[in-house]
Every structure is written in structure tokens, then in C-alpha cells.
Coordinates of C-alpha atoms and ligand atoms in Angstrom, one line a residue:
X80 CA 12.4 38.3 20.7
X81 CA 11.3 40.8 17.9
X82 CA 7.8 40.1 16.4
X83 CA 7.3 38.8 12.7
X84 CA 5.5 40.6 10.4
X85 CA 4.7 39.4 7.1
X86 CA 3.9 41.3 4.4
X87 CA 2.8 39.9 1.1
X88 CA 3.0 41.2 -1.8
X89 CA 0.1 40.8 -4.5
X90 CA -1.5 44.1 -6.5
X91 CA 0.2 42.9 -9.9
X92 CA -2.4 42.4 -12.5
X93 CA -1.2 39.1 -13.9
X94 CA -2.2 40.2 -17.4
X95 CA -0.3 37.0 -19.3
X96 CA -2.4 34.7 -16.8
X97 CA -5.4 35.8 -19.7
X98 CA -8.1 35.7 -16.9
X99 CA -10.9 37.5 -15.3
X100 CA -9.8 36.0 -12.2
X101 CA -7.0 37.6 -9.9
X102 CA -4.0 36.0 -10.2
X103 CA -3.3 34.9 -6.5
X104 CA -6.5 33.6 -6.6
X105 CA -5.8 30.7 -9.4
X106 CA -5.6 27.5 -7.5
X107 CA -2.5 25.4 -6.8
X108 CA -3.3 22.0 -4.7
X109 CA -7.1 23.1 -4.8
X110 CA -6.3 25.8 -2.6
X111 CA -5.5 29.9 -4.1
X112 CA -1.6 31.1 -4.3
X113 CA -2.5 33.3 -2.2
X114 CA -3.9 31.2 0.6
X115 CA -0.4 28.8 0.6
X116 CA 1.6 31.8 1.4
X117 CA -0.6 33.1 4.4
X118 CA -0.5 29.5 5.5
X119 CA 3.2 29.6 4.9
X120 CA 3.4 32.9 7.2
X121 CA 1.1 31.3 10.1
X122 CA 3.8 28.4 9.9
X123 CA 6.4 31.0 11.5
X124 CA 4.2 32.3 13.6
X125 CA 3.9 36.1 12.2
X126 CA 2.1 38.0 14.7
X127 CA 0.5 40.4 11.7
X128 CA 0.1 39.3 8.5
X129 CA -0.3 42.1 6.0
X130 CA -1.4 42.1 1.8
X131 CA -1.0 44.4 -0.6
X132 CA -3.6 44.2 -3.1
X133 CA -4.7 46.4 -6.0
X134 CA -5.9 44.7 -9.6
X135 CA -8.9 42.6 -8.3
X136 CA -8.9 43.7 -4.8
X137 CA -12.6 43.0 -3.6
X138 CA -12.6 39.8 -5.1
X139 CA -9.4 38.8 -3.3
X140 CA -10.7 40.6 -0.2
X141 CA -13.8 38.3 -0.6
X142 CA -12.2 35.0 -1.3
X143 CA -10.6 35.2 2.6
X144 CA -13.6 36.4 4.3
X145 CA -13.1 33.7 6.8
X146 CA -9.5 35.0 7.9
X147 CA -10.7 37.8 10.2
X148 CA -6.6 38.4 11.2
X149 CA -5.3 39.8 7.8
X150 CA -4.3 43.2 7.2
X151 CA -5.5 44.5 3.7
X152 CA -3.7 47.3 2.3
X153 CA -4.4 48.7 -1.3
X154 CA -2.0 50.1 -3.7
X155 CA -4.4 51.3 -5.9
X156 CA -1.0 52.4 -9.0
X157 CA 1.4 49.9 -9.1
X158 CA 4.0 51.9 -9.5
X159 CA 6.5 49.3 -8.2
X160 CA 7.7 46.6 -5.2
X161 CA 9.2 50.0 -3.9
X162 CA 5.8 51.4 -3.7
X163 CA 3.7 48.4 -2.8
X164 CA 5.8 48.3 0.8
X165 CA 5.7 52.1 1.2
X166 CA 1.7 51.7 1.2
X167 CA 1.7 48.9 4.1
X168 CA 4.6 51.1 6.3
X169 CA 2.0 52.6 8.0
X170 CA 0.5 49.7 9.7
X171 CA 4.0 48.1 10.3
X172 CA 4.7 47.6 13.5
X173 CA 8.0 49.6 13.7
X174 CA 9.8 47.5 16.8
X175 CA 8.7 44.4 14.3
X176 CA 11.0 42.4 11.8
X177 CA 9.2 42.0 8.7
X178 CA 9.6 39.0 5.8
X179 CA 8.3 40.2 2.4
X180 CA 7.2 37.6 0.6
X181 CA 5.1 37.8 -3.1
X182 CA 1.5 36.2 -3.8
X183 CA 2.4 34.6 -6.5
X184 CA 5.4 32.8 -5.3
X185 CA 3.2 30.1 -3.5
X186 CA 5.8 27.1 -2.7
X187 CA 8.1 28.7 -0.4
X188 CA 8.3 26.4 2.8
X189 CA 8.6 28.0 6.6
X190 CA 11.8 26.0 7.1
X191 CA 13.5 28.0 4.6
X192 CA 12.6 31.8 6.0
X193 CA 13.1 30.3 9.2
X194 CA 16.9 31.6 8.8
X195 CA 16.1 34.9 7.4
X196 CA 14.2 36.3 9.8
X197 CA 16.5 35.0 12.5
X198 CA 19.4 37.2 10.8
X199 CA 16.5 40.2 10.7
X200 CA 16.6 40.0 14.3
X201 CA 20.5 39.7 14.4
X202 CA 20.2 43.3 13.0
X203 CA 21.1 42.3 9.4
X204 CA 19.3 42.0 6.2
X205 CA 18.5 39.1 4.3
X206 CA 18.3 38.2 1.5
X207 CA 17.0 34.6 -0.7
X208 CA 18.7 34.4 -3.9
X209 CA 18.7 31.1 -6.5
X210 CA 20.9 30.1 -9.1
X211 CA 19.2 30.0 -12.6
X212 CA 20.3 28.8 -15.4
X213 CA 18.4 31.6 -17.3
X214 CA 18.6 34.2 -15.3
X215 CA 16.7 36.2 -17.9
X216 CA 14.3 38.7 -16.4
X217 CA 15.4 38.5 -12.9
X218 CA 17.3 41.0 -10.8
X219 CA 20.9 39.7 -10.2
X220 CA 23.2 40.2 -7.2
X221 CA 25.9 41.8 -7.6
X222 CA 28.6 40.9 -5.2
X223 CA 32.4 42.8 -4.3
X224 CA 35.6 40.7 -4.7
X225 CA 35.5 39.5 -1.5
X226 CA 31.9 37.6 -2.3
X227 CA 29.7 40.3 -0.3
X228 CA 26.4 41.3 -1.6
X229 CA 26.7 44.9 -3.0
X230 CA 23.4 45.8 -4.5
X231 CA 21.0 43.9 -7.2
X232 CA 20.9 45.4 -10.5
X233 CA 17.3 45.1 -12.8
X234 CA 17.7 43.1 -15.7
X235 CA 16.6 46.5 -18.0
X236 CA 19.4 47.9 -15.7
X237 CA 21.8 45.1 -15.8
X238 CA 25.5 45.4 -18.2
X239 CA 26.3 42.6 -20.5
X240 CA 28.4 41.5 -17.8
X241 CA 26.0 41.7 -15.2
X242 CA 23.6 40.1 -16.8
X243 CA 25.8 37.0 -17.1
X244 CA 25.3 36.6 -13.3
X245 CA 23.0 33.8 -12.5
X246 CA 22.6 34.1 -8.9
X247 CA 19.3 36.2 -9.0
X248 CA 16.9 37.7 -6.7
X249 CA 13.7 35.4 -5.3
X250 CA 12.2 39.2 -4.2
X251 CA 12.2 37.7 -0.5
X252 CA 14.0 39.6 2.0
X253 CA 13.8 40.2 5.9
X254 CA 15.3 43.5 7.8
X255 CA 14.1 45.2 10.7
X256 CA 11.2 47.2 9.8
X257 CA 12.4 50.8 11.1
X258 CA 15.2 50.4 8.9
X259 CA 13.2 49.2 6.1
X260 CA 10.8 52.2 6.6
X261 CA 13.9 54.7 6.3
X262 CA 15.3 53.2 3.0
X263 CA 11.8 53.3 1.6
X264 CA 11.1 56.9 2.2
X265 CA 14.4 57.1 -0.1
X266 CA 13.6 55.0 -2.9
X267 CA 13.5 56.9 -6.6
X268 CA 11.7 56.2 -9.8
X269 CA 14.8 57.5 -12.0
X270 CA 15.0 54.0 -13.5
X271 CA 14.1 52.5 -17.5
X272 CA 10.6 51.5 -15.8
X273 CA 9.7 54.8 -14.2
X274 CA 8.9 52.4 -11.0
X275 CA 10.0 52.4 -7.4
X276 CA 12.3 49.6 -6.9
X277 CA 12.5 47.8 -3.3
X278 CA 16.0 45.8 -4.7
X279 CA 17.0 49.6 -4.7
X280 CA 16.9 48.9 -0.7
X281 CA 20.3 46.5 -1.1
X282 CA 22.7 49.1 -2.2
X283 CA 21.4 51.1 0.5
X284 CA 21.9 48.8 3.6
X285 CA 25.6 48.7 2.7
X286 CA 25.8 52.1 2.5
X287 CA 24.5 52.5 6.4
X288 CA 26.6 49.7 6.9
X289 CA 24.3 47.0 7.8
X290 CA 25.5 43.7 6.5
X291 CA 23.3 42.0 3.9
X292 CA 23.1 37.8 3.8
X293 CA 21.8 36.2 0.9
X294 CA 20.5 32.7 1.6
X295 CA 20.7 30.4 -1.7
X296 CA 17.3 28.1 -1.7
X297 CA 18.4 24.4 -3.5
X298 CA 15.6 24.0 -5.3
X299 CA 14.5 26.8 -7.3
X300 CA 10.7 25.3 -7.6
X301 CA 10.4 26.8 -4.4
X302 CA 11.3 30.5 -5.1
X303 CA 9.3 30.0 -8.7
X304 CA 6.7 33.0 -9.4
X305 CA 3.5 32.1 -11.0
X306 CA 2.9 34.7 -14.3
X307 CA 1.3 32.6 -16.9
X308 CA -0.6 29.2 -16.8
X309 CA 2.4 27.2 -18.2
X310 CA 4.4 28.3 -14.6
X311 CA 0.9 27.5 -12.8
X312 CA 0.7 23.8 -13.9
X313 CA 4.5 23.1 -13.3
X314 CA 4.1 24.4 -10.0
X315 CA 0.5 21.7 -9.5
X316 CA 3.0 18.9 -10.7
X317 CA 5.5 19.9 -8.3
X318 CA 2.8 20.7 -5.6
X319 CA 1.7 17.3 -6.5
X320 CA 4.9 15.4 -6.3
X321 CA 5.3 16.6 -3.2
X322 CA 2.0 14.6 -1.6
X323 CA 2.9 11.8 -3.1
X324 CA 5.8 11.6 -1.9
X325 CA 4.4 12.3 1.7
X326 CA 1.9 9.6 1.3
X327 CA 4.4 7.2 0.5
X328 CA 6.3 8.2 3.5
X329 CA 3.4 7.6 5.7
X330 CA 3.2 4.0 4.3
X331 CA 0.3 4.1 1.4
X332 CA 1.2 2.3 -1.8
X333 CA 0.4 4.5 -5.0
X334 CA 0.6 2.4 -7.9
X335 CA 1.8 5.3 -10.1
X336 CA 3.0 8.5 -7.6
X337 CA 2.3 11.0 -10.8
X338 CA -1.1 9.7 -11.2
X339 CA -2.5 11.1 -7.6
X340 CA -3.8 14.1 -7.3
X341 CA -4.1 15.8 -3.3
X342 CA -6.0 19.1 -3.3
X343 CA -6.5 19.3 0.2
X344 CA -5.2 16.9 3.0
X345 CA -5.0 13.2 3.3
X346 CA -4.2 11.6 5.9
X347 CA -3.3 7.6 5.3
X348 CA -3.1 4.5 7.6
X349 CA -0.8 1.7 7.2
X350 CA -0.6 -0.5 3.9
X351 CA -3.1 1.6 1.8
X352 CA -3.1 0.7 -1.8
X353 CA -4.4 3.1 -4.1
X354 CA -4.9 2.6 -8.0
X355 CA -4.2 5.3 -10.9
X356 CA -6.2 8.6 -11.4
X357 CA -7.3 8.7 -7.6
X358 CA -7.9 12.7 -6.8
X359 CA -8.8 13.4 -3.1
X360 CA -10.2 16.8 -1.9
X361 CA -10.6 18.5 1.6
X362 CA -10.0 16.6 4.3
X363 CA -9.7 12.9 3.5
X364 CA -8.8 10.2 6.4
X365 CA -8.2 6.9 5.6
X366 CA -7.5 3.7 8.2
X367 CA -5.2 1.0 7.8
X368 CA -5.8 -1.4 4.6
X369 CA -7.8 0.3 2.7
X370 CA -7.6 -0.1 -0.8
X371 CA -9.0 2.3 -3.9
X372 CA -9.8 1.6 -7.5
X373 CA -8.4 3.0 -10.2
X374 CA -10.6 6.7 -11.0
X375 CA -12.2 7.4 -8.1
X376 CA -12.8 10.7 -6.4
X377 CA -12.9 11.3 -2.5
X378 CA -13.7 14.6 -1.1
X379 CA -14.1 15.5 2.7
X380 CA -14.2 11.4 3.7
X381 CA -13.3 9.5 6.7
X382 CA -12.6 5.6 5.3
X383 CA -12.5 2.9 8.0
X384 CA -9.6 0.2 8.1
X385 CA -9.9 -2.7 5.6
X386 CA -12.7 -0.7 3.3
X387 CA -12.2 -1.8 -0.2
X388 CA -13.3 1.1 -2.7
X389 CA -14.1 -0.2 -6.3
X390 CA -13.0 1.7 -9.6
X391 CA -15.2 4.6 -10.4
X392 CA -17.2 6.3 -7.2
X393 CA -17.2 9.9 -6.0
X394 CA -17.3 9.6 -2.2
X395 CA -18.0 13.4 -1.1
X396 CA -19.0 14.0 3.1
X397 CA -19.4 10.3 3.8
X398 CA -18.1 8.3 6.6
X399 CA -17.4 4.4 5.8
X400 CA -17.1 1.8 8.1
X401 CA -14.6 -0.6 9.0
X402 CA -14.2 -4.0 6.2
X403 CA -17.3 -2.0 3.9
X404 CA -17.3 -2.4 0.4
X405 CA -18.3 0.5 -1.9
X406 CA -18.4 0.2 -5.7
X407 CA -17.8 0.4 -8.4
X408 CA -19.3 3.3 -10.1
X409 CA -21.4 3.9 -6.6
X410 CA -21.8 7.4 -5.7
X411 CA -22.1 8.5 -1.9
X412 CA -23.1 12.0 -1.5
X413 CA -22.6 14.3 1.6
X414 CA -24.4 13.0 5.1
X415 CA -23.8 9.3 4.2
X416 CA -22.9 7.1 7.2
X417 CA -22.0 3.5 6.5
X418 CA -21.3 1.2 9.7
X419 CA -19.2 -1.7 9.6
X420 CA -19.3 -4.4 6.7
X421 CA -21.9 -2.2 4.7
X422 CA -22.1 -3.3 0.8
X423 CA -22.7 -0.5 -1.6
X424 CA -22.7 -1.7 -5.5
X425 CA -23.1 -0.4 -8.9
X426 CA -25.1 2.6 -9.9
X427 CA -26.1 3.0 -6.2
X428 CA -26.7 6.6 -5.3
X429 CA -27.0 7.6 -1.0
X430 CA -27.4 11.3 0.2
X431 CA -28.1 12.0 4.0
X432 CA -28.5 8.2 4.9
X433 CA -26.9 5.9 7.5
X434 CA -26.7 2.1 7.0
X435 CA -26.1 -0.1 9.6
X436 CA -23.7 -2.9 10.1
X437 CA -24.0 -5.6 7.0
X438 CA -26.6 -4.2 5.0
X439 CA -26.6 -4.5 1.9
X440 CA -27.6 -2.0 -1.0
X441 CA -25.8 -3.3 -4.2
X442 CA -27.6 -2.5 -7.6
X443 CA -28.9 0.5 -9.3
X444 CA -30.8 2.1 -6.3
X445 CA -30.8 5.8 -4.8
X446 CA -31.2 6.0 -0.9
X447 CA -32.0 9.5 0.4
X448 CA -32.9 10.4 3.4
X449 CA -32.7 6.9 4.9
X450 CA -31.8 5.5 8.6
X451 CA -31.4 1.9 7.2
X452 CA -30.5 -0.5 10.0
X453 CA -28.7 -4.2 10.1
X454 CA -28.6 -6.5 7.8
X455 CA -31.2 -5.1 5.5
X456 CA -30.9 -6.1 1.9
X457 CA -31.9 -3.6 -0.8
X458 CA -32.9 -5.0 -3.6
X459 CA -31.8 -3.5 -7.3
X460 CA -33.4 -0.4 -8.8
X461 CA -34.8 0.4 -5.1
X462 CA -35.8 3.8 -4.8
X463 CA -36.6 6.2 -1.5
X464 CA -38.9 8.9 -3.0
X465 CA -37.9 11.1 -0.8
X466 CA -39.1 14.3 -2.4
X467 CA -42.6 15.5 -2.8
X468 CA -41.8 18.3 -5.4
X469 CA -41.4 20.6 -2.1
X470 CA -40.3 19.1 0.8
X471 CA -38.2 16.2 1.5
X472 CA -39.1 13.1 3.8
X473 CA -37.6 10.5 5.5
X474 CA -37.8 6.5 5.2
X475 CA -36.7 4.0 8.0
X476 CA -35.8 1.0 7.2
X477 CA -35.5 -1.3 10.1
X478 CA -33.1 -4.4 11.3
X479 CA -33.1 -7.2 9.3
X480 CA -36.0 -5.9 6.6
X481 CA -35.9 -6.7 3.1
X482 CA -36.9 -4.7 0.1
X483 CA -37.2 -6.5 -3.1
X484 CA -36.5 -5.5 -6.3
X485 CA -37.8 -2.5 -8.3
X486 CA -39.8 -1.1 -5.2
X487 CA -40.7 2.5 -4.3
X488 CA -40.5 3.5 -0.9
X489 CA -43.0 6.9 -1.0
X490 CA -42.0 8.8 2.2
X491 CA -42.4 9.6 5.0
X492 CA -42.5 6.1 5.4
X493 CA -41.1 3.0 7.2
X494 CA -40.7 0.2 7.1
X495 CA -40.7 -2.5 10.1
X496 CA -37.9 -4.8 11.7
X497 CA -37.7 -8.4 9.9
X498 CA -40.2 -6.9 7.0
X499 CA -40.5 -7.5 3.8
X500 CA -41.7 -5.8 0.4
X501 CA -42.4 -7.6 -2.7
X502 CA -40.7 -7.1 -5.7
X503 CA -42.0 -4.4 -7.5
X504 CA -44.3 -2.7 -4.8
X505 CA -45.0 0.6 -4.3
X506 CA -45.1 1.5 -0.3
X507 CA -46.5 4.7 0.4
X508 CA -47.9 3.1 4.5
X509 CA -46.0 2.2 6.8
X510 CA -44.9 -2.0 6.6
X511 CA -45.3 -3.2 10.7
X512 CA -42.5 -5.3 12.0
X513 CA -42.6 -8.9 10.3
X514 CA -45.2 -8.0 7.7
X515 CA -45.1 -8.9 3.9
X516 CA -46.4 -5.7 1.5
X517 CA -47.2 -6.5 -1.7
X518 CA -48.4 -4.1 -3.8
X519 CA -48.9 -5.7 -7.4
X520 CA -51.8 -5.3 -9.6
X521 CA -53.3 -9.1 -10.2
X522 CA -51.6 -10.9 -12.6
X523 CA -54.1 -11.5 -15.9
X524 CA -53.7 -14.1 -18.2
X525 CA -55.0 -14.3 -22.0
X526 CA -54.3 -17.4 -23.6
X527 CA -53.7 -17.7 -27.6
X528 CA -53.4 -13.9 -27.7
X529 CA -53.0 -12.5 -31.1
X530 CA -51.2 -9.4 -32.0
X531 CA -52.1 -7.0 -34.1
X532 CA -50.6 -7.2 -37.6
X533 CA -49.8 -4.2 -39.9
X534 CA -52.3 -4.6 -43.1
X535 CA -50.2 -5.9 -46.2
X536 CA -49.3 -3.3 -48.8
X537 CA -50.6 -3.5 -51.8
Ligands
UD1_268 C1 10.9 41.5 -9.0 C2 12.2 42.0 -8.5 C3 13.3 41.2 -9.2 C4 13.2 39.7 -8.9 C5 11.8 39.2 -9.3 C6 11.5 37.8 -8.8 C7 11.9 44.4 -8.1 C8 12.1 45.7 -8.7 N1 12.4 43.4 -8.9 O1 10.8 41.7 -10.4 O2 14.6 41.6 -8.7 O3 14.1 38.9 -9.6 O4 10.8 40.1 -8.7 O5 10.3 37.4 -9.3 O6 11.4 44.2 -7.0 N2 3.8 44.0 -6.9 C9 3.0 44.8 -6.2 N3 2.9 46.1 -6.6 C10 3.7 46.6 -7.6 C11 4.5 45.8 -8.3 C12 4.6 44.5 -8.0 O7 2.3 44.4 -5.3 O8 3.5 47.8 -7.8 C13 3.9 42.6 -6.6 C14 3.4 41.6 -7.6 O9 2.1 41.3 -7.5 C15 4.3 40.4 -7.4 C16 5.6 41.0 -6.8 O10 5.3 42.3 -6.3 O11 3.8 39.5 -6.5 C17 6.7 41.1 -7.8 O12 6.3 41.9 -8.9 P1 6.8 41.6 -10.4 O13 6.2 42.6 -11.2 O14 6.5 40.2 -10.7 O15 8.3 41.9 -10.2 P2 9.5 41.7 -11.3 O16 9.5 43.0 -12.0 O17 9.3 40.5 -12.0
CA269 CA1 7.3 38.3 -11.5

């Protein structure tokens, strides 16, 4: 079988997006347009995935660092999709097939090319088209009597009568790439926009006689470009409708599907229940059971079965245990481990701590830090100051301790198994297993006191 090559096309400046940004770098789903369509090409298995870039190009070069495979090729004129696949010929491999597909055109699914590159390797060329309603500013296909595709015709180009067509051009074609490379080389500028057009390409496969398929995609979101931040936001609620949907499938409850946002993955157990205005980012697990309150952010998370989440708390790099309880308004930074039945109230801030199973931290307290072990209670407004103004420290709290109220816990510092701390104590030594600390100044009394009065005015 002939090897994929996909080549992406993405120098266009994007002047109506009115940014300093690049345009496939704006962000659909939390992720760049430009990173969907690469994912999109991995998902039929290209062997070389190729982008031409040219308005912006370090920046875009920059923002995919990590993908060591992609082939960066700059058109540094754009003079034209013609032109833009003349640069990348040269690192085309010529016994390929090759999909073009544009940067900005981010939704397009792998099922859907799937067909077009199999009819590239049937030696034909193919071709996606939709059916608009306003066709206005696409290129149309212009078909012969008998319904075959003859050539596409620019809307600057187009007749009155042509441009009443509305089956237009997506821009997404495959062909063998040593006949693409030949009809290239022939491509001329002698049109109303002075560029190199690769639709020009059409006319010229049926002139060698190679038949040209166009496959009509149903649902013209798919095919739709992004060129100004109107298009970009119909294309996030789209994006977005489309995770809800998958959640649903895989048996969560959303209470309102248009009121979830998914900008990253999410992967859902069995009779999940999640409230309004719930975004999740990165990589988000959660078991069976689990319920979330309504305005709640989770990023990078793994959520144990039967873990009810409050209204109200950001949940970034934490892992929650099984039946835990976290909120509302609680905040659980990255490096938070909670085992099994953990409570975590209000105004309760953890970074770099693990809790173990049925401790309790619920009121206005920051752990940092921390190993905190079973069934320790943390009383409110507890604080682990974990910070010396240079370097950071840890506490231990161990099994069964309890902290009261209002306490500082100075580290490096820790505190024993079965201890206890007095409310309002501020532990700076260590607290031996079973030990009381108490570090209040003497209570003084004054009986009768007077207070000061202001003198009268006169
Ligand atoms: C192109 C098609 C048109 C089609 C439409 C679909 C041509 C001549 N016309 O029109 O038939 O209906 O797309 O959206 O191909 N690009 C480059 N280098 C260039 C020019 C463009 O890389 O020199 C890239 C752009 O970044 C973009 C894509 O090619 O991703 C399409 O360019 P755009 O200018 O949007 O094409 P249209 O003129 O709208
Ligand atoms: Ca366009």
C-alpha cells in the first residue's frame, strides 16, 4: 500500500483574526487549530506529516517543539495554495499519496479522509466538496452534464451562473503525489488575484484523463475554516457539543450538555452527575458515582468512585480518593493526594500534600507540604508555614493526631501519632507521639476594667 503523506497547509496571515498571535495557533478545545489537524493526520496513520508555514512561523515552529516528527516548510510570499504545495514538493515523498488539508480548518475527522486517500491510491483524485447555502467566497465545482467534476472556478473567476452553484470546494483533496508534483510545475498566476491557484489542479487531472471524485461531507461544521473570531467560537460550541455528547454516551449525566466545557480529555465512569458551568482541562479521570457541583474547575485530575465534589473548587494535579468529599469553594493545587474518605471543606487550600484515609481538613486552612496520615482532624484556620522566605519545608502529621483550631505548624516540623495541639498554638518543635502542645500565652484577668473614654467636647 502507498504511504500517506499529509501536508498541511498554514502560512496565511489571518489578518481579520485582529491578533498578534498566528492564527493556527488560537485555541479550539484548549488545544491550537493547528494541533487538531496533525492529530487528525496521526489518526490515519500518515507516515510524514508536512506544514507549510510563513506569517508567524517561529512562533508556530515553537508552539510544537515537542513533536520532533513534523516537517516544517516555509513559504516565505504567499503567493497562493498553488505555491504553498510547490514549496513542500521537494520533501514529498514522490511514490507517496498525499492528503492536503488547511490549518485552519481544524474539525475535519479521520473517518471522513479515510475515503479519499483510499481513491488516491486507486490512482484517482479526490476531492471534498459541501453544499452551502451561501456559497459566497468559496470556489465551486463545476460539473459536465453527465454530473462529472470538470474543474472549480474562484469566486472572482466565477459567471453569474457559476456562482449560483452551491456545491463548493472544502480545499481538501488527495492524488498521488508524482502526479500532483507535475500539475504544480504547470500552475499560472494569470488570474484576478495574481496568485497560483492549486483548484487550477482539477481542470488539469481531466485533461490527463485521471478521474476526479468529489466526496460531499454532511455536516459542513466539519469542512468550516477559521478567519475571524466569530467562526472561532462557533467552531468551540460545536467542538463543545461534540464532548458532551460523548460524555453522555459513556453514561455521565450533564445537567445542562451546553453548559460543559472539555478542553482536553475526560474520561467518565458510570452514573456521574455533573452540575452547570463544570470546565475540565488536560487529562481528567473520573470513577463511577462521582458527582460535581455546579462551577467547578478540574484540570489534570484523577477522581475516585463515589467522590462527591461541592460547588466552587479548582481541582488542578490532584488525585482523590474513593467516597472523599471536597468542597465547596476548596482549592487542591498540583501534588495533592487524598486517600479514601478524606474531607476537604471550605476555603481549604492543599499543594504537594497527601492525606490519608478519613482525615479530615474542613475549614479555612492551607496544607502545603504535608504527609498527613489517618484520621487526623484539622482544625479551622490551620496553617502549615511551609515557607521560610527561601526555602520550603515539610510537616508530618501523623495517624490519628489532632490539630485544633487557629494553630501554626512552623516547619520542618511534625507532629506525633495520637497528638494533639491546642487551639491556637504555634508549633515550631516537634509534638512526640501522644503528647499535648500548648503554646498559649497565660490567660490574665483584670476585673472592673475601665476603658478609656474620649474627653467631652466643649
Ligand atoms: C481556498 C480555495 C477555495 C476554497 C477555500 C475553502 C484556492 C485557490 N481556493 O480559497 O476554492 O473554497 O479555500 O476555504 O485554493 N495558504 C498558504 N499559502 C498561501 C495561501 C494560502 O499556506 O499562499 C493556506 C492558508 O493558510 C489556508 C489555506 O491555505 O489555510 C487556504 O487559504 P485561503 O486564503 O483561506 O484560501 P481561499 O482563498 O479562501
Ligand atoms: Ca479561507
Amino acid at each position: 500500500m502507498q504511504q500517506l503523506s499529509v501536508l498541511i497547509l498554514a502560512a496565511g496571515k489571518g489578518k481579520r483574526m485582529v491578533s498578534d498571535l498566528p492564527k493556527v495557533l488560537h485555541q479550539v478545545g484548549g488545544k491550537p487549530l493547528l494541533a487538531h489537524v496533525l492529530a487528525t493526520a496521526s489518526g490515519l496513520d500518515a507516515t510524514a506529516r508536512l506544514v507549510v508555514y510563513g506569517h508567524g512561523g517561529e512562533a508556530v515552529k515553537t508552539a510544537f517543539t515537542g513533536e520532533q516528527d513534523i516537517l516544517w516548510v516555509e513559504q516565505a510570499q504567499q503567493l497562493g495554495t498553488g505555491h504553498a504545495v510547490t514549496q513542500a514538493m521537494p520533501l514529498l515523498d514522490a511514490a507517496s499519496v498525499v492528503l492536503v488539508l488547511y490549518g485552519d480548518v481544524p474539525l475535519i475527522q479521520p473517518a471522513t479522509l479515510q475515503p479519499l486517500v483510499a481513491e488516491a491510491r486507486q490512482g484517482r483524485l479526490a476531492l471534498l466538496t459541501v453544499e452551502l447555502a451561501d456559497p459566497a467566497g468559496y470556489g465551486r465545482i463545476v460539473r459536465d452534464e453527465r454530473g462529472q467534476v470538470q474543474r472549480i472556478v474562484e469566486e472572482k473567476e466565477a459567471t453569474s451562473a457559476e456562482r449560483a452553484l452551491r456545491e463548493i470546494n472544502t480545499g481538501i483533496l488527495a492524488v498521488s503525489t508524482e502526479k500532483l508534483r507535475r500539475w504544480v510545475a504547470e500552475l499560472k498566476n494569470d488570474n484576478s488575484q495574481g496568485e497560483y491557484y492549486l483548484t487550477d489542479v482539477i481542470a488539469l487531472a481531466v485533461r490527463d484523463g485521471v478521474s476526479v471524485e468529489a466526496f460531499t461531507v454532511a455536516e459542513p461544521t466539519e469542512v468550516q475554516g477559521v478567519n475571524d473570531r466569530r467562526q472561532l467560537a462557533e467552531l468551540e460550541r460545536f467542538y463543545q457539543t461534540r464532548q458532551a455528547d460523548a460524555l453522555l454516551a459513556s453514561g455521565a449525566t450533564l445537567l445542562d450538555p451546553k453548559r460543559v466545557d472539555v478542553r482536553g480529555s475526560v474520561q467518565s465512569g458510570k452514573d456521574v452527575v455533573i452540575d452547570i458551568n463544570v470546565v475540565f482541562e488536560g487529562t481528567v479521570r473520573l470513577g463511577d458515582r462521582v458527582r460535581i457541583g455546579p462551577c467547578c474547575l478540574l484540570r489534570n485530575a484523577t477522581i475516585g468512585d463515589d467522590v462527591e465534589i461541592l460547588s466552587h473548587c479548582w481541582i488542578e494535579g490532584a488525585e482523590v480518593g474513593a467516597g472523599a468529599q471536597i468542597g465547596p469553594f476548596a482549592r487542591l493545587r498540583p501534588d495533592t493526594q487524598l486517600a479514601a474518605g478524606v474531607h476537604i471543606g471550605n476555603f481549604v487550600e492543599t499543594k504537594k500534600t497527601s492525606i490519608g484515609p478519613g482525615s479530615k481538613v474542613n475549614h479555612l486552612t492551607y496544607v502545603g507540604d504535608a504527609e498527613i496520615g489517618a484520621k487526623v482532624n484539622v482544625g479551622a484556620g490551620t496553617i502549615t508555614c511551609n515557607y521560610d522566605g527561601a526555602n520550603k519545608h515539610k510537616t508530618i502529621i501523623d495517624d490519628g493526631a489532632f490539630i485544633g483550631s487557629n494553630s501554626s505548624l512552623v516547619a520542618p516540623v511534625r507532629i506525633g501519632k495520637g497528638a494533639t495541639v491546642g487551639a491556637g498554638s504555634s508549633v515550631s518543635r516537634d509534638v512526640p507521639d501522644g503528647g499535648l502542645c500548648l503554646t498559649r500565652a497565660p490567660r490574665k484577668d483584670v476585673a472592673n476594667w475601665e476603658r478609656p473614654i474620649k474627653p467631652t467636647k466643649r
